[in-house]
Amino acid sequence: MLQNIMSKLKGDRWIWIIVIILSGWSLLAVYSSVGTLAYKEGKGTEMYLLKHFSIIAIGFVLMYLSHKLDYRYYAGISKILMGITIPLLLFTLLFGSSVNQASRWLTIPGIGMTFQTSDLAKLSLIVFLARMLSRKQEEIKDVKKAFLPIMGSVCGVFVLIAWANMSTAIMLFGVSVLLLLIGRISFKQIAIVSAGVVLLGIIVVSIGPRRATYYSRVKTFLGVEKKEESASPVSFQDDKNYQANNAKIAIATGGLFGKGPGNSVQRNVLPHPYSDFIYAIIIEEYGTVGGVILLFLYLAFMYRCIRIVTMSPKAFGTFLAAGLGFSLTIQALANMAVAVGLGPVTGVPLPLVSMGGTSILFTSVALGIILSVSRNIEELKGKEQLDEKPKPKKVVIGSIPA
């Protein structure tokens, strides 16, 4: 049955397999992690599992439809997406749902579902950059015709996202810079603008609505806040390192092979164990071995994307696979780094694994676009092989003697 299903899926088979494994693992991890949330809201854990399964199923449908559409159509779609994204980001800042002093969410009328406009912005900007870079390769060194329009779109989206979600803005800017370097934009020009963006980011952090949260998280990660508070004892619950400490406890007690699926203890005390810190819960339940396997899956996904990049005959397909591949992998590594204490708390979910709504759907569309590029490569290879096959010689039957 699985072989029959895989035969109908085009594109890189290994990416499909990795997505299926991550999605299945996500169902187990989320079901194990939502107990406390279900208790607080007075709902059953099965309801959250069913909701998460439904979102993953819809994600697979979107992925399938996205990979069936020729990736070249996304060049035109990107202009429409950017035209929608910028107003939505502005509207979110002004009228969006505010959680923890951050206006990141919009509520979809009628169904009550919320989504972060930054998820749409990530997809829109990367596809738009891929289009711009592929179409301006002949004049890529021209500041007015290439650099300013391309960098202007990057900086504009950065500012609109950074005001409420600095971690996502930084990651998106980093991915954009990688894409610009691949697209032969001058390193000197990128460095100058990047310095300006860093200064702009510092200003946003200093005057933005979440400046206290940003300062606290960075100081906590560097150990500065802990030293400042050492003179006045605080309870463990009030400790600024509460999330990081519980994540470390989960990882430390997981050992080599873990406590087994559903046996996590820290899920009951760790904030957001089903999203931000799901990697720590996975290590607690599946051990270091499970954590390494999950890391390997994301690295394998990036490797397959790089193969698509090197094999794509068109610049647009190359930039698409590179930008979207880097975006998803860097987000995954950032989430894992926070869970193991290698970075300050960011609130970035683990792609395809963390419980989420529209974030999973946008991730699925991004994966579908990558698979569309891969499908196009396979079709071109198939045509080349048909052209190389020797054609049968025509046999001319002459007149038969009497």
mmCIF file of C-alpha atoms in Angstrom:
data_model
loop_
_atom_site.group_PDB
_atom_site.id
_atom_site.type_symbol
_atom_site.label_atom_id
_atom_site.label_comp_id
_atom_site.label_asym_id
_atom_site.label_seq_id
_atom_site.Cartn_x
_atom_site.Cartn_y
_atom_site.Cartn_z
ATOM 1 C CA MET A 1 0.000 0.000 0.000
ATOM 2 C CA LEU A 2 2.811 2.420 0.936
ATOM 3 C CA GLN A 3 4.574 1.616 -2.320
ATOM 4 C CA ASN A 4 1.368 2.378 -4.222
ATOM 5 C CA ILE A 5 1.021 5.740 -2.461
ATOM 6 C CA MET A 6 4.673 6.659 -3.054
ATOM 7 C CA SER A 7 4.324 5.862 -6.759
ATOM 8 C CA LYS A 8 1.742 8.656 -7.057
ATOM 9 C CA LEU A 9 3.968 11.210 -5.335
ATOM 10 C CA LYS A 10 6.414 12.986 -7.589
ATOM 11 C CA GLY A 11 9.571 14.797 -6.625
ATOM 12 C CA ASP A 12 12.318 13.782 -4.244
ATOM 13 C CA ARG A 13 11.207 10.545 -2.549
ATOM 14 C CA TRP A 14 13.505 11.069 0.428
ATOM 15 C CA ILE A 15 11.896 14.416 1.241
ATOM 16 C CA TRP A 16 8.475 12.756 1.186
ATOM 17 C CA ILE A 17 9.757 10.018 3.526
ATOM 18 C CA ILE A 18 11.325 12.567 5.914
ATOM 19 C CA VAL A 19 8.077 14.580 6.012
ATOM 20 C CA ILE A 20 6.022 11.442 6.745
ATOM 21 C CA ILE A 21 8.391 10.390 9.565
ATOM 22 C CA LEU A 22 8.400 13.881 11.134
ATOM 23 C CA SER A 23 4.602 14.111 10.930
ATOM 24 C CA GLY A 24 4.128 10.707 12.569
ATOM 25 C CA TRP A 25 6.616 11.601 15.297
ATOM 26 C CA SER A 26 4.804 14.895 15.790
ATOM 27 C CA LEU A 27 1.526 13.111 16.541
ATOM 28 C CA LEU A 28 3.190 11.017 19.254
ATOM 29 C CA ALA A 29 5.072 13.951 20.792
ATOM 30 C CA VAL A 30 2.123 16.361 20.780
ATOM 31 C CA TYR A 31 -0.262 13.771 22.235
ATOM 32 C CA SER A 32 2.236 13.163 25.026
ATOM 33 C CA SER A 33 2.788 16.885 25.708
ATOM 34 C CA VAL A 34 -0.701 18.411 25.828
ATOM 35 C CA GLY A 35 -1.848 16.851 29.109
ATOM 36 C CA THR A 36 -1.316 20.013 31.174
ATOM 37 C CA LEU A 37 -2.917 22.211 28.521
ATOM 38 C CA ALA A 38 -5.937 19.894 28.341
ATOM 39 C CA TYR A 39 -6.276 19.968 32.137
ATOM 40 C CA LYS A 40 -6.136 23.784 32.278
ATOM 41 C CA GLU A 41 -8.762 24.174 29.569
ATOM 42 C CA GLY A 42 -10.907 21.279 30.797
ATOM 43 C CA LYS A 43 -10.665 19.334 27.548
ATOM 44 C CA GLY A 44 -9.527 15.850 26.637
ATOM 45 C CA THR A 45 -6.100 15.189 25.168
ATOM 46 C CA GLU A 46 -7.753 13.224 22.355
ATOM 47 C CA MET A 47 -9.371 16.438 21.126
ATOM 48 C CA TYR A 48 -5.962 18.086 20.708
ATOM 49 C CA LEU A 49 -4.627 14.982 18.994
ATOM 50 C CA LEU A 50 -7.548 14.968 16.566
ATOM 51 C CA LYS A 51 -7.120 18.682 15.850
ATOM 52 C CA HIS A 52 -3.383 18.262 15.283
ATOM 53 C CA PHE A 53 -3.973 15.250 13.031
ATOM 54 C CA SER A 54 -6.534 17.254 11.014
ATOM 55 C CA ILE A 55 -4.059 20.102 10.481
ATOM 56 C CA ILE A 56 -1.337 17.668 9.404
ATOM 57 C CA ALA A 57 -3.779 15.995 6.994
ATOM 58 C CA ILE A 58 -4.731 19.366 5.487
ATOM 59 C CA GLY A 59 -1.023 20.147 5.288
ATOM 60 C CA PHE A 60 -0.419 16.990 3.247
ATOM 61 C CA VAL A 61 -3.213 18.002 0.872
ATOM 62 C CA LEU A 62 -1.656 21.455 0.423
ATOM 63 C CA MET A 63 1.761 19.900 -0.050
ATOM 64 C CA TYR A 64 0.416 17.544 -2.711
ATOM 65 C CA LEU A 65 -1.396 20.327 -4.568
ATOM 66 C CA SER A 66 1.636 22.632 -4.331
ATOM 67 C CA HIS A 67 3.980 20.000 -5.732
ATOM 68 C CA LYS A 68 1.605 19.250 -8.632
ATOM 69 C CA LEU A 69 1.699 22.897 -9.772
ATOM 70 C CA ASP A 70 4.658 23.760 -12.018
ATOM 71 C CA TYR A 71 7.050 25.747 -9.849
ATOM 72 C CA ARG A 72 7.434 28.426 -12.541
ATOM 73 C CA TYR A 73 3.897 29.618 -11.798
ATOM 74 C CA TYR A 74 5.043 30.654 -8.320
ATOM 75 C CA ALA A 75 7.029 33.505 -9.877
ATOM 76 C CA GLY A 76 3.779 35.269 -10.778
ATOM 77 C CA ILE A 77 2.059 34.208 -7.557
ATOM 78 C CA SER A 78 4.887 35.770 -5.513
ATOM 79 C CA LYS A 79 3.904 39.281 -6.649
ATOM 80 C CA ILE A 80 0.351 38.696 -5.431
ATOM 81 C CA LEU A 81 1.595 37.249 -2.143
ATOM 82 C CA MET A 82 3.865 40.232 -1.472
ATOM 83 C CA GLY A 83 0.979 42.561 -2.289
ATOM 84 C CA ILE A 84 -1.073 40.792 0.382
ATOM 85 C CA THR A 85 1.714 40.302 2.920
ATOM 86 C CA ILE A 86 2.799 43.917 3.454
ATOM 87 C CA PRO A 87 -0.716 45.237 4.255
ATOM 88 C CA LEU A 88 -1.377 42.216 6.482
ATOM 89 C CA LEU A 89 1.810 42.825 8.474
ATOM 90 C CA LEU A 90 0.827 46.465 8.949
ATOM 91 C CA PHE A 91 -2.717 45.525 9.911
ATOM 92 C CA THR A 92 -1.389 42.955 12.401
ATOM 93 C CA LEU A 93 0.818 45.543 14.107
ATOM 94 C CA LEU A 94 -2.081 47.966 14.441
ATOM 95 C CA PHE A 95 -5.090 45.726 15.059
ATOM 96 C CA GLY A 96 -3.776 42.185 15.579
ATOM 97 C CA SER A 97 -4.436 39.988 18.611
ATOM 98 C CA SER A 98 -1.913 40.854 21.318
ATOM 99 C CA VAL A 99 -0.325 38.086 23.388
ATOM 100 C CA ASN A 100 2.539 38.870 25.784
ATOM 101 C CA GLN A 101 2.702 42.463 24.458
ATOM 102 C CA ALA A 102 3.193 41.163 20.903
ATOM 103 C CA SER A 103 0.727 41.757 18.065
ATOM 104 C CA ARG A 104 1.616 38.782 15.868
ATOM 105 C CA TRP A 105 -1.721 37.105 15.246
ATOM 106 C CA LEU A 106 -4.751 37.748 13.100
ATOM 107 C CA THR A 107 -8.049 35.995 13.744
ATOM 108 C CA ILE A 108 -9.703 34.491 10.670
ATOM 109 C CA PRO A 109 -13.359 35.616 10.690
ATOM 110 C CA GLY A 110 -15.946 32.869 10.900
ATOM 111 C CA ILE A 111 -13.746 30.001 12.084
ATOM 112 C CA GLY A 112 -11.951 31.760 14.916
ATOM 113 C CA MET A 113 -8.546 30.342 13.918
ATOM 114 C CA THR A 114 -5.546 32.614 14.429
ATOM 115 C CA PHE A 115 -2.387 32.725 12.362
ATOM 116 C CA GLN A 116 0.894 34.599 12.488
ATOM 117 C CA THR A 117 1.291 36.834 9.469
ATOM 118 C CA SER A 118 5.053 36.319 9.758
ATOM 119 C CA ASP A 119 4.521 32.723 8.541
ATOM 120 C CA LEU A 120 2.991 34.066 5.339
ATOM 121 C CA ALA A 121 5.718 36.727 5.113
ATOM 122 C CA LYS A 122 8.500 34.120 5.235
ATOM 123 C CA LEU A 123 7.037 32.178 2.339
ATOM 124 C CA SER A 124 6.150 35.283 0.309
ATOM 125 C CA LEU A 125 9.517 37.004 0.700
ATOM 126 C CA ILE A 126 11.617 33.964 -0.176
ATOM 127 C CA VAL A 127 9.587 33.168 -3.304
ATOM 128 C CA PHE A 128 9.642 36.858 -4.285
ATOM 129 C CA LEU A 129 13.424 37.057 -3.813
ATOM 130 C CA ALA A 130 13.876 33.916 -5.912
ATOM 131 C CA ARG A 131 11.887 35.581 -8.704
ATOM 132 C CA MET A 132 13.769 38.893 -8.488
ATOM 133 C CA LEU A 133 17.212 37.271 -8.366
ATOM 134 C CA SER A 134 16.512 34.955 -11.290
ATOM 135 C CA ARG A 135 15.185 37.768 -13.495
ATOM 136 C CA LYS A 136 17.921 40.297 -12.736
ATOM 137 C CA GLN A 137 21.002 38.111 -13.136
ATOM 138 C CA GLU A 138 22.180 40.065 -16.194
ATOM 139 C CA GLU A 139 22.105 43.346 -14.246
ATOM 140 C CA ILE A 140 22.704 41.924 -10.773
ATOM 141 C CA LYS A 141 25.591 44.345 -10.054
ATOM 142 C CA ASP A 142 23.474 47.381 -10.896
ATOM 143 C CA VAL A 143 22.605 49.156 -7.648
ATOM 144 C CA LYS A 144 19.487 50.942 -8.891
ATOM 145 C CA LYS A 145 18.003 48.181 -11.022
ATOM 146 C CA ALA A 146 18.800 45.144 -8.850
ATOM 147 C CA PHE A 147 20.222 45.809 -5.403
ATOM 148 C CA LEU A 148 17.887 48.542 -4.140
ATOM 149 C CA PRO A 149 14.585 46.862 -5.162
ATOM 150 C CA ILE A 150 15.706 43.490 -3.810
ATOM 151 C CA MET A 151 17.188 44.767 -0.547
ATOM 152 C CA GLY A 152 14.326 47.183 -0.073
ATOM 153 C CA SER A 153 11.800 44.347 0.056
ATOM 154 C CA VAL A 154 13.978 42.456 2.558
ATOM 155 C CA CYS A 155 14.403 45.449 4.879
ATOM 156 C CA GLY A 156 10.729 46.395 4.658
ATOM 157 C CA VAL A 157 9.547 42.960 5.732
ATOM 158 C CA PHE A 158 12.251 42.827 8.429
ATOM 159 C CA VAL A 159 11.054 46.042 10.077
ATOM 160 C CA LEU A 160 7.394 45.022 10.037
ATOM 161 C CA ILE A 161 8.125 41.628 11.615
ATOM 162 C CA ALA A 162 10.859 42.750 14.036
ATOM 163 C CA TRP A 163 8.566 45.153 15.891
ATOM 164 C CA ALA A 164 6.719 42.199 17.473
ATOM 165 C CA ASN A 165 8.820 39.130 16.618
ATOM 166 C CA MET A 166 12.540 39.848 16.540
ATOM 167 C CA SER A 167 13.706 36.210 16.463
ATOM 168 C CA THR A 168 11.693 35.410 13.329
ATOM 169 C CA ALA A 169 12.817 38.660 11.696
ATOM 170 C CA ILE A 170 16.491 37.870 12.350
ATOM 171 C CA MET A 171 16.195 34.341 10.944
ATOM 172 C CA LEU A 172 14.338 35.554 7.854
ATOM 173 C CA PHE A 173 16.938 38.263 7.274
ATOM 174 C CA GLY A 174 19.730 35.688 7.636
ATOM 175 C CA VAL A 175 18.094 33.378 5.089
ATOM 176 C CA SER A 176 17.603 36.344 2.741
ATOM 177 C CA VAL A 177 21.298 37.254 2.990
ATOM 178 C CA LEU A 178 22.283 33.654 2.153
ATOM 179 C CA LEU A 179 19.975 33.769 -0.857
ATOM 180 C CA LEU A 180 21.423 37.103 -1.995
ATOM 181 C CA LEU A 181 24.956 35.730 -1.746
ATOM 182 C CA ILE A 182 23.967 32.711 -3.851
ATOM 183 C CA GLY A 183 22.364 35.161 -6.297
ATOM 184 C CA ARG A 184 25.714 37.001 -6.762
ATOM 185 C CA ILE A 185 24.707 40.218 -5.010
ATOM 186 C CA SER A 186 27.848 42.124 -3.995
ATOM 187 C CA PHE A 187 29.107 41.055 -0.561
ATOM 188 C CA LYS A 188 30.223 44.623 0.153
ATOM 189 C CA GLN A 189 26.739 45.981 -0.546
ATOM 190 C CA ILE A 190 25.129 43.296 1.619
ATOM 191 C CA ALA A 191 27.563 44.007 4.470
ATOM 192 C CA ILE A 192 26.797 47.739 4.428
ATOM 193 C CA VAL A 193 23.032 47.210 4.457
ATOM 194 C CA SER A 194 23.339 44.445 7.086
ATOM 195 C CA ALA A 195 25.170 46.862 9.384
ATOM 196 C CA GLY A 196 22.302 49.296 8.925
ATOM 197 C CA VAL A 197 19.747 46.562 9.644
ATOM 198 C CA VAL A 198 21.602 45.587 12.835
ATOM 199 C CA LEU A 199 21.466 49.225 13.973
ATOM 200 C CA LEU A 200 17.793 49.358 13.052
ATOM 201 C CA GLY A 201 17.176 46.147 14.990
ATOM 202 C CA ILE A 202 18.850 47.640 18.075
ATOM 203 C CA ILE A 203 16.595 50.688 17.809
ATOM 204 C CA VAL A 204 13.488 48.498 17.464
ATOM 205 C CA VAL A 205 14.546 46.466 20.498
ATOM 206 C CA SER A 206 15.195 49.634 22.484
ATOM 207 C CA ILE A 207 11.859 51.340 21.808
ATOM 208 C CA GLY A 208 9.598 48.421 20.850
ATOM 209 C CA PRO A 209 6.760 47.098 23.005
ATOM 210 C CA ARG A 210 8.705 43.936 23.897
ATOM 211 C CA ARG A 211 12.011 45.563 24.839
ATOM 212 C CA ALA A 212 11.780 44.290 28.437
ATOM 213 C CA THR A 213 11.242 40.708 27.213
ATOM 214 C CA TYR A 214 14.156 40.913 24.742
ATOM 215 C CA TYR A 215 16.543 42.305 27.346
ATOM 216 C CA SER A 216 15.469 39.759 29.944
ATOM 217 C CA ARG A 217 15.921 36.764 27.626
ATOM 218 C CA VAL A 218 19.356 37.827 26.406
ATOM 219 C CA LYS A 219 20.584 38.718 29.903
ATOM 220 C CA THR A 220 19.244 35.404 31.230
ATOM 221 C CA PHE A 221 21.008 33.458 28.491
ATOM 222 C CA LEU A 222 24.297 35.280 29.160
ATOM 223 C CA GLY A 223 23.918 34.728 32.912
ATOM 224 C CA VAL A 224 23.875 38.467 33.705
ATOM 225 C CA GLU A 225 20.374 38.502 35.211
ATOM 226 C CA LYS A 226 21.167 35.497 37.373
ATOM 227 C CA LYS A 227 24.101 37.334 38.926
ATOM 228 C CA GLU A 228 21.993 40.446 39.501
ATOM 229 C CA GLU A 229 19.333 38.426 41.328
ATOM 230 C CA SER A 230 21.734 36.315 43.385
ATOM 231 C CA ALA A 231 21.621 38.834 46.222
ATOM 232 C CA SER A 232 17.842 38.478 46.586
ATOM 233 C CA PRO A 233 16.588 34.892 46.700
ATOM 234 C CA VAL A 234 13.689 34.007 44.390
ATOM 235 C CA SER A 235 11.550 30.951 44.113
ATOM 236 C CA PHE A 236 12.190 28.425 41.371
ATOM 237 C CA GLN A 237 8.876 29.356 39.741
ATOM 238 C CA ASP A 238 9.920 33.041 39.546
ATOM 239 C CA ASP A 239 13.404 32.235 38.245
ATOM 240 C CA LYS A 240 14.068 33.792 34.838
ATOM 241 C CA ASN A 241 15.836 30.555 33.887
ATOM 242 C CA TYR A 242 12.700 28.528 34.643
ATOM 243 C CA GLN A 243 12.066 27.416 31.065
ATOM 244 C CA ALA A 244 15.701 26.726 30.249
ATOM 245 C CA ASN A 245 16.271 24.863 33.524
ATOM 246 C CA ASN A 246 13.298 22.559 33.033
ATOM 247 C CA ALA A 247 14.341 21.875 29.462
ATOM 248 C CA LYS A 248 17.801 20.881 30.695
ATOM 249 C CA ILE A 249 16.255 18.636 33.343
ATOM 250 C CA ALA A 250 14.175 16.918 30.667
ATOM 251 C CA ILE A 251 17.258 16.346 28.518
ATOM 252 C CA ALA A 252 19.439 15.215 31.427
ATOM 253 C CA THR A 253 16.915 12.702 32.750
ATOM 254 C CA GLY A 254 16.239 11.293 29.287
ATOM 255 C CA GLY A 255 19.560 9.507 29.226
ATOM 256 C CA LEU A 256 20.678 7.589 26.152
ATOM 257 C CA PHE A 257 17.432 5.836 25.226
ATOM 258 C CA GLY A 258 14.842 7.922 27.103
ATOM 259 C CA LYS A 259 11.950 7.096 29.411
ATOM 260 C CA GLY A 260 9.722 5.862 26.625
ATOM 261 C CA PRO A 261 6.847 7.490 24.695
ATOM 262 C CA GLY A 262 4.312 9.167 27.001
ATOM 263 C CA ASN A 263 6.509 8.944 30.103
ATOM 264 C CA SER A 264 7.789 12.515 30.241
ATOM 265 C CA VAL A 265 7.755 14.181 33.656
ATOM 266 C CA GLN A 266 8.856 17.691 32.675
ATOM 267 C CA ARG A 267 5.880 18.094 30.341
ATOM 268 C CA ASN A 268 3.866 18.832 33.491
ATOM 269 C CA VAL A 269 6.008 21.816 34.512
ATOM 270 C CA LEU A 270 7.690 23.027 31.311
ATOM 271 C CA PRO A 271 5.850 25.930 29.609
ATOM 272 C CA HIS A 272 4.736 25.122 26.060
ATOM 273 C CA PRO A 273 6.129 21.555 25.953
ATOM 274 C CA TYR A 274 4.027 20.898 22.830
ATOM 275 C CA SER A 275 5.538 23.751 20.773
ATOM 276 C CA ASP A 276 8.574 25.786 21.835
ATOM 277 C CA PHE A 277 10.210 23.032 23.910
ATOM 278 C CA ILE A 278 8.946 19.899 22.204
ATOM 279 C CA TYR A 279 12.517 18.899 21.327
ATOM 280 C CA ALA A 280 13.378 18.685 25.051
ATOM 281 C CA ILE A 281 10.340 16.429 25.631
ATOM 282 C CA ILE A 282 11.362 14.231 22.691
ATOM 283 C CA ILE A 283 14.852 13.778 24.168
ATOM 284 C CA GLU A 284 13.342 13.001 27.571
ATOM 285 C CA GLU A 285 11.104 10.308 26.097
ATOM 286 C CA TYR A 286 13.318 8.980 23.293
ATOM 287 C CA GLY A 287 16.727 9.770 24.736
ATOM 288 C CA THR A 288 19.826 11.238 23.150
ATOM 289 C CA VAL A 289 19.474 8.678 20.379
ATOM 290 C CA GLY A 290 16.027 10.045 19.502
ATOM 291 C CA GLY A 291 17.294 13.628 19.606
ATOM 292 C CA VAL A 292 20.187 12.806 17.274
ATOM 293 C CA ILE A 293 17.890 10.960 14.860
ATOM 294 C CA LEU A 294 15.549 13.961 14.728
ATOM 295 C CA LEU A 295 18.494 16.284 14.080
ATOM 296 C CA PHE A 296 19.738 13.928 11.357
ATOM 297 C CA LEU A 297 16.333 14.034 9.628
ATOM 298 C CA TYR A 298 16.486 17.828 9.284
ATOM 299 C CA LEU A 299 20.095 17.698 8.073
ATOM 300 C CA ALA A 300 19.134 14.991 5.573
ATOM 301 C CA PHE A 301 16.305 17.225 4.377
ATOM 302 C CA MET A 302 18.766 20.086 3.817
ATOM 303 C CA TYR A 303 21.100 17.735 1.956
ATOM 304 C CA ARG A 304 18.282 16.720 -0.392
ATOM 305 C CA CYS A 305 17.461 20.406 -0.957
ATOM 306 C CA ILE A 306 21.089 21.097 -1.831
ATOM 307 C CA ARG A 307 20.966 18.259 -4.361
ATOM 308 C CA ILE A 308 17.892 19.862 -5.924
ATOM 309 C CA VAL A 309 19.763 23.198 -6.021
ATOM 310 C CA THR A 310 22.727 21.675 -7.866
ATOM 311 C CA MET A 311 20.526 19.777 -10.335
ATOM 312 C CA SER A 312 18.000 22.477 -11.187
ATOM 313 C CA PRO A 313 18.554 23.800 -14.734
ATOM 314 C CA LYS A 314 16.755 27.100 -14.057
ATOM 315 C CA ALA A 315 17.878 29.893 -11.725
ATOM 316 C CA PHE A 316 14.397 30.382 -10.275
ATOM 317 C CA GLY A 317 14.165 26.730 -9.210
ATOM 318 C CA THR A 318 17.641 26.936 -7.693
ATOM 319 C CA PHE A 319 16.799 29.984 -5.594
ATOM 320 C CA LEU A 320 13.444 28.521 -4.533
ATOM 321 C CA ALA A 321 14.915 25.247 -3.260
ATOM 322 C CA ALA A 322 17.829 27.009 -1.564
ATOM 323 C CA GLY A 323 15.769 29.728 0.151
ATOM 324 C CA LEU A 324 12.929 27.519 1.382
ATOM 325 C CA GLY A 325 15.305 24.711 2.367
ATOM 326 C CA PHE A 326 17.547 27.032 4.385
ATOM 327 C CA SER A 327 14.515 28.684 6.005
ATOM 328 C CA LEU A 328 13.023 25.444 7.345
ATOM 329 C CA THR A 329 16.372 23.967 8.419
ATOM 330 C CA ILE A 330 17.585 27.103 10.208
ATOM 331 C CA GLN A 331 14.249 27.352 12.028
ATOM 332 C CA ALA A 332 14.588 23.732 13.157
ATOM 333 C CA LEU A 333 18.175 24.240 14.344
ATOM 334 C CA ALA A 334 17.152 27.416 16.197
ATOM 335 C CA ASN A 335 14.376 25.572 18.063
ATOM 336 C CA MET A 336 16.750 22.741 18.991
ATOM 337 C CA ALA A 337 19.459 25.185 20.105
ATOM 338 C CA VAL A 338 17.036 26.878 22.512
ATOM 339 C CA ALA A 339 15.909 23.519 23.939
ATOM 340 C CA VAL A 340 19.474 22.390 24.708
ATOM 341 C CA GLY A 341 20.542 25.781 26.090
ATOM 342 C CA LEU A 342 22.627 27.024 23.145
ATOM 343 C CA GLY A 343 20.495 30.116 22.570
ATOM 344 C CA PRO A 344 18.053 32.462 24.321
ATOM 345 C CA VAL A 345 14.362 31.576 24.389
ATOM 346 C CA THR A 346 12.783 32.592 21.076
ATOM 347 C CA GLY A 347 9.351 30.961 20.794
ATOM 348 C CA VAL A 348 10.170 29.512 17.366
ATOM 349 C CA PRO A 349 8.336 26.189 16.696
ATOM 350 C CA LEU A 350 9.984 23.033 15.373
ATOM 351 C CA PRO A 351 8.815 22.678 11.737
ATOM 352 C CA LEU A 352 6.308 19.834 11.186
ATOM 353 C CA VAL A 353 6.768 18.608 14.771
ATOM 354 C CA SER A 354 5.506 21.331 17.111
ATOM 355 C CA MET A 355 1.785 21.679 17.584
ATOM 356 C CA GLY A 356 0.502 24.521 15.472
ATOM 357 C CA GLY A 357 -2.142 25.646 13.068
ATOM 358 C CA THR A 358 -1.334 27.775 10.072
ATOM 359 C CA SER A 359 2.427 27.454 10.693
ATOM 360 C CA ILE A 360 2.169 23.790 9.688
ATOM 361 C CA LEU A 361 0.081 24.716 6.650
ATOM 362 C CA PHE A 362 2.562 27.317 5.395
ATOM 363 C CA THR A 363 5.425 24.891 6.038
ATOM 364 C CA SER A 364 3.581 22.290 3.973
ATOM 365 C CA VAL A 365 3.179 24.714 1.069
ATOM 366 C CA ALA A 366 6.903 25.533 1.233
ATOM 367 C CA LEU A 367 7.727 21.819 1.102
ATOM 368 C CA GLY A 368 5.340 21.388 -1.817
ATOM 369 C CA ILE A 369 7.144 24.125 -3.760
ATOM 370 C CA ILE A 370 10.513 22.429 -3.154
ATOM 371 C CA LEU A 371 9.034 19.134 -4.346
ATOM 372 C CA SER A 372 7.628 20.893 -7.417
ATOM 373 C CA VAL A 373 11.162 21.950 -8.377
ATOM 374 C CA SER A 374 12.339 18.364 -7.832
ATOM 375 C CA ARG A 375 9.442 17.009 -9.903
ATOM 376 C CA ASN A 376 10.405 19.285 -12.782
ATOM 377 C CA ILE A 377 13.986 17.973 -12.653
ATOM 378 C CA GLU A 378 12.719 14.376 -12.806
ATOM 379 C CA GLU A 379 10.493 15.146 -15.782
ATOM 380 C CA LEU A 380 13.353 16.785 -17.676
ATOM 381 C CA LYS A 381 15.571 13.775 -16.961
ATOM 382 C CA GLY A 382 12.859 11.458 -18.241
ATOM 383 C CA LYS A 383 12.581 13.432 -21.486
ATOM 384 C CA GLU A 384 16.362 13.400 -21.956
ATOM 385 C CA GLN A 385 16.475 9.632 -21.487
ATOM 386 C CA LEU A 386 13.720 9.191 -24.084
ATOM 387 C CA ASP A 387 15.599 11.393 -26.546
ATOM 388 C CA GLU A 388 18.822 9.401 -26.027
ATOM 389 C CA LYS A 389 17.181 6.045 -26.736
ATOM 390 C CA PRO A 390 18.008 4.779 -30.246
ATOM 391 C CA LYS A 391 14.984 5.046 -32.490
ATOM 392 C CA PRO A 392 13.970 1.838 -34.324
ATOM 393 C CA LYS A 393 14.988 1.800 -37.959
ATOM 394 C CA LYS A 394 12.220 1.857 -40.511
ATOM 395 C CA VAL A 395 12.051 -1.303 -42.608
ATOM 396 C CA VAL A 396 10.994 -0.696 -46.205
ATOM 397 C CA ILE A 397 9.377 -3.765 -47.708
ATOM 398 C CA GLY A 398 10.017 -3.910 -51.419
ATOM 399 C CA SER A 399 7.978 -5.677 -54.098
ATOM 400 C CA ILE A 400 7.796 -9.418 -53.733
ATOM 401 C CA PRO A 401 8.894 -11.268 -56.916
ATOM 402 C CA ALA A 402 6.335 -13.496 -58.547
#
